[in-house]
Coordinates of N, CA and C in Angstrom, one line a residue:
X1 N 11.4 -3.2 -15.3 CA 10.4 -3.0 -14.2 C 10.9 -1.8 -13.4
X2 N 10.1 -0.9 -13.0 CA 10.6 0.2 -12.2 C 10.5 -0.2 -10.7
X3 N 11.4 0.5 -9.9 CA 11.5 0.2 -8.6 C 10.2 0.9 -7.8
X4 N 9.5 0.2 -7.1 CA 8.3 0.7 -6.4 C 8.7 1.4 -5.1
X5 N 8.0 2.5 -4.7 CA 8.4 3.3 -3.5 C 7.5 2.9 -2.3
X6 N 6.5 2.1 -2.5 CA 5.6 1.5 -1.4 C 5.9 0.0 -1.4
X7 N 6.1 -0.4 -0.1 CA 6.3 -1.8 0.2 C 5.4 -2.4 1.1
X8 N 5.4 -3.8 1.2 CA 4.5 -4.4 2.3 C 4.7 -3.9 3.7
X9 N 3.8 -3.6 4.4 CA 4.0 -3.2 5.8 C 4.0 -1.8 6.0
X10 N 4.0 -0.8 4.9 CA 3.9 0.6 4.9 C 2.5 0.9 5.3
X11 N 2.4 2.1 5.9 CA 1.1 2.7 6.2 C 1.0 3.8 5.2
X12 N -0.2 3.7 4.5 CA -0.5 4.7 3.4 C -1.8 5.2 3.5
X13 N -2.1 6.3 2.8 CA -3.3 7.0 2.6 C -3.8 6.9 1.1
X14 N -5.0 6.7 0.9 CA -5.6 6.7 -0.5 C -5.8 8.1 -0.8
X15 N -5.2 8.6 -2.0 CA -5.3 10.1 -2.3 C -6.3 10.2 -3.5
X16 N -6.8 9.2 -4.1 CA -7.7 9.2 -5.3 C -8.7 8.2 -5.2
X17 N -9.8 8.4 -5.9 CA -10.9 7.4 -6.1 C -12.1 7.4 -5.1
X18 N -12.8 6.4 -5.2 CA -13.8 6.4 -4.1 C -13.5 6.2 -2.7
X19 N -12.4 5.7 -2.3 CA -12.0 5.5 -0.9 C -11.0 6.6 -0.5
X20 N -10.9 7.8 -1.2 CA -10.0 8.8 -1.0 C -10.1 9.3 0.7
X21 N -8.9 9.2 1.2 CA -8.8 9.6 2.6 C -8.6 8.5 3.6
X22 N -8.8 7.3 3.0 CA -8.8 6.1 3.9 C -7.4 5.8 4.1
X23 N -6.9 5.4 5.4 CA -5.7 5.1 5.7 C -5.6 3.6 6.1
X24 N -4.5 2.9 5.8 CA -4.3 1.4 6.3 C -3.0 0.9 5.9
X25 N -2.7 -0.3 6.4 CA -1.4 -0.9 6.0 C -1.4 -1.8 4.8
X26 N -0.4 -1.7 4.1 CA -0.2 -2.3 2.8 C 0.0 -3.8 3.1
X27 N -0.9 -4.7 2.7 CA -0.8 -6.2 3.0 C 0.0 -6.9 1.9
X28 N 0.0 -6.5 0.6 CA 0.5 -7.1 -0.5 C 0.7 -6.1 -1.6
X29 N 1.9 -6.3 -2.4 CA 2.2 -5.5 -3.5 C 2.4 -6.4 -4.6
X30 N 1.7 -6.0 -5.9 CA 2.0 -6.8 -7.1 C 2.8 -5.8 -8.0
X31 N 4.1 -6.2 -8.1 CA 5.0 -5.4 -8.9 C 4.7 -5.4 -10.3
X32 N 4.3 -6.4 -10.9 CA 4.0 -6.6 -12.3 C 2.8 -5.6 -12.8
X33 N 1.6 -5.6 -11.8 CA 0.6 -4.7 -12.2 C 0.6 -3.4 -11.5
X34 N 1.6 -3.2 -10.8 CA 1.7 -1.8 -10.0 C 0.4 -1.6 -9.3
X35 N 0.1 -2.6 -8.4 CA -1.2 -2.6 -7.5 C -0.8 -3.0 -6.2
X36 N -1.5 -2.5 -5.1 CA -1.4 -3.0 -3.8 C -2.7 -3.2 -3.1
X37 N -2.8 -4.0 -2.1 CA -3.9 -4.3 -1.3 C -3.7 -3.7 -0.1
X38 N -4.6 -2.7 0.4 CA -4.6 -1.9 1.6 C -5.6 -2.7 2.5
X39 N -5.2 -2.8 3.8 CA -6.0 -3.5 4.8 C -7.2 -2.6 5.2
X40 N -8.5 -3.0 5.0 CA -9.6 -2.3 5.3 C -10.1 -1.3 4.3
X41 N -9.5 -1.2 3.1 CA -9.8 -0.3 2.1 C -10.2 -0.9 0.8
X42 N -11.1 -0.3 0.1 CA -11.5 -0.9 -1.3 C -12.2 -2.3 -1.1
X43 N -13.1 -2.3 -0.2 CA -13.7 -3.6 0.1 C -14.7 -3.9 -1.0
X44 N -14.7 -5.1 -1.5 CA -15.7 -5.6 -2.5 C -16.3 -6.8 -2.0
X45 N -17.6 -7.1 -2.5 CA -18.5 -8.3 -2.2 C -18.0 -9.3 -3.4
X46 N -17.7 -10.6 -2.9 CA -17.4 -11.7 -3.8 C -18.2 -12.8 -3.4
X47 N -18.8 -13.5 -4.4 CA -19.5 -14.7 -4.1 C -18.6 -16.0 -4.2
X48 N -18.6 -16.7 -3.1 CA -17.7 -17.9 -3.1 C -18.5 -19.2 -3.0
X49 N -18.0 -20.2 -3.7 CA -18.7 -21.5 -3.7 C -18.5 -22.2 -2.3
X50 N -19.3 -23.1 -1.9 CA -18.9 -23.8 -0.7 C -17.7 -24.7 -1.0
X51 N -16.8 -24.7 0.1 CA -15.5 -25.5 0.0 C -15.2 -26.1 1.3
X52 N -14.2 -26.8 1.4 CA -13.7 -27.4 2.8 C -13.3 -26.3 3.7
X53 N -12.8 -25.2 3.1 CA -12.4 -24.0 4.1 C -13.5 -23.2 4.3
X54 N -14.5 -23.2 3.5 CA -15.6 -22.2 3.7 C -17.0 -23.1 3.5
X55 N -17.4 -23.9 4.2 CA -18.5 -25.0 3.9 C -19.8 -24.2 3.7
X56 N -20.0 -23.0 4.3 CA -21.3 -22.5 4.0 C -21.3 -21.7 2.7
X57 N -20.0 -21.1 2.2 CA -20.1 -20.5 1.0 C -20.8 -19.0 1.1
X58 N -21.3 -18.5 0.0 CA -22.1 -17.2 0.1 C -21.2 -16.0 -0.3
X59 N -21.7 -14.9 0.2 CA -21.0 -13.5 -0.2 C -20.1 -13.2 0.9
X60 N -18.9 -12.9 0.4 CA -17.7 -12.6 1.3 C -17.3 -11.2 0.9
X61 N -16.9 -10.5 2.0 CA -16.2 -9.1 1.8 C -14.8 -9.2 1.9
X62 N -14.0 -8.6 0.8 CA -12.6 -8.7 0.8 C -11.9 -7.5 0.1
X63 N -10.8 -7.3 0.4 CA -10.1 -6.0 -0.1 C -9.7 -6.3 -1.7
X64 N -9.8 -5.3 -2.4 CA -9.5 -5.4 -3.7 C -8.1 -4.5 -4.0
X65 N -7.5 -4.7 -5.1 CA -6.2 -4.0 -5.3 C -6.4 -2.6 -5.8
X66 N -5.5 -1.8 -5.4 CA -5.6 -0.3 -5.8 C -4.2 0.1 -6.4
X67 N -4.3 1.0 -7.5 CA -3.0 1.1 -8.2 C -2.2 2.0 -7.2
X68 N -0.9 1.7 -7.5 CA 0.2 2.4 -6.6 C 0.1 3.9 -6.7
X69 N -0.3 4.5 -7.8 CA -0.3 5.9 -8.0 C -1.5 6.5 -7.1
X70 N -2.4 5.9 -6.7 CA -3.4 6.3 -5.8 C -3.1 6.3 -4.4
X71 N -1.8 5.9 -4.0 CA -1.5 5.8 -2.6 C -0.3 6.7 -2.3
X72 N -0.4 7.3 -1.1 CA 0.7 8.1 -0.6 C 1.2 7.6 0.8
X73 N 2.5 7.4 0.9 CA 3.1 7.0 2.2 C 2.8 8.1 3.4
X74 N 2.6 7.6 4.5 CA 2.3 8.4 5.6 C 3.7 8.4 6.3
X75 N 4.1 9.7 6.6 CA 5.4 9.9 7.3 C 5.3 9.6 8.8
X76 N 6.2 8.8 9.3 CA 6.2 8.2 10.8 C 6.2 9.3 11.7
X77 N 6.9 10.3 11.4 CA 7.2 11.4 12.5 C 6.1 12.3 12.5
X78 N 5.6 12.9 11.5 CA 4.5 14.0 11.4 C 3.1 13.5 11.2
X79 N 2.9 12.3 10.7 CA 1.7 11.7 10.4 C 1.0 12.2 9.0
X80 N 1.7 13.0 8.2 CA 1.2 13.6 7.0 C 1.7 12.6 5.9
X81 N 1.1 12.8 4.8 CA 1.7 12.2 3.6 C 3.0 12.8 3.1
X82 N 3.8 11.8 2.7 CA 5.2 12.3 2.1 C 5.6 11.6 0.9
X83 N 6.4 12.2 0.2 CA 7.1 11.5 -1.0 C 8.3 10.6 -0.5
X84 N 8.7 9.7 -1.3 CA 9.8 8.7 -0.9 C 11.0 9.0 -1.8
X85 N 12.2 9.1 -1.2 CA 13.4 9.1 -2.0 C 14.3 8.1 -1.7
X86 N 15.3 7.8 -2.5 CA 16.4 6.7 -2.4 C 17.7 7.5 -2.4
X87 N 18.6 7.1 -1.5 CA 19.9 7.5 -1.4 C 20.8 6.5 -0.7
X88 N 22.1 6.8 -1.0 CA 23.2 5.9 -0.3 C 23.6 6.4 1.0
X89 N 23.3 5.7 2.1 CA 23.8 6.2 3.4 C 24.6 5.2 4.1
X90 N 25.8 5.3 4.4 CA 26.7 4.4 5.0 C 27.0 3.2 4.2
X91 N 27.0 3.5 2.9 CA 27.3 2.3 1.9 C 26.1 1.5 1.5
X92 N 24.8 1.8 2.1 CA 23.7 1.1 1.7 C 22.6 2.0 1.2
X93 N 21.9 1.5 0.2 CA 20.8 2.2 -0.5 C 19.5 2.1 0.5
X94 N 19.0 3.2 0.9 CA 17.9 3.3 1.9 C 16.7 4.2 1.2
X95 N 15.6 3.8 1.7 CA 14.4 4.8 1.3 C 14.3 5.7 2.5
X96 N 14.0 7.0 2.1 CA 13.8 8.1 3.1 C 12.6 9.0 2.9
X97 N 12.1 9.6 3.9 CA 10.9 10.4 3.8 C 11.5 11.9 3.3
X98 N 10.9 12.3 2.3 CA 11.4 13.7 1.7 C 10.9 14.8 2.8
X99 N 9.8 14.6 3.6 CA 9.3 15.6 4.4 C 10.2 15.8 5.7
X100 N 10.6 14.7 6.3 CA 11.3 14.6 7.5 C 12.9 14.2 7.4
X101 N 13.2 13.8 6.2 CA 14.6 13.2 5.9 C 14.9 12.1 6.7
X102 N 13.8 11.3 7.2 CA 14.1 10.2 8.3 C 14.1 8.8 7.3
X103 N 14.9 7.8 7.7 CA 15.0 6.6 6.9 C 13.6 5.9 7.2
X104 N 13.1 5.2 6.3 CA 12.0 4.4 6.4 C 12.2 3.1 6.6

């Protein structure tokens, strides 16, 4: 399994597909399927049966997963999309922004 460069809590921009240009925070990452759920992006309508949690049931809007390749990390310093690199600094492996060379 390949190391993913996007993690839960990162701010990302969608760079391909119907929701191109949308920004949001990563809520969950599925490492097996290489997909992530981005807050407020890729909303789908889903029918839910009435349950104890939702006694009314009906149509519910929720976020659907997006493939990792369609996401780009937003640089904290400049606010633009950036690529992610890994390197060893002070004996620890860290992620860093390739645009600003800042540790993420």
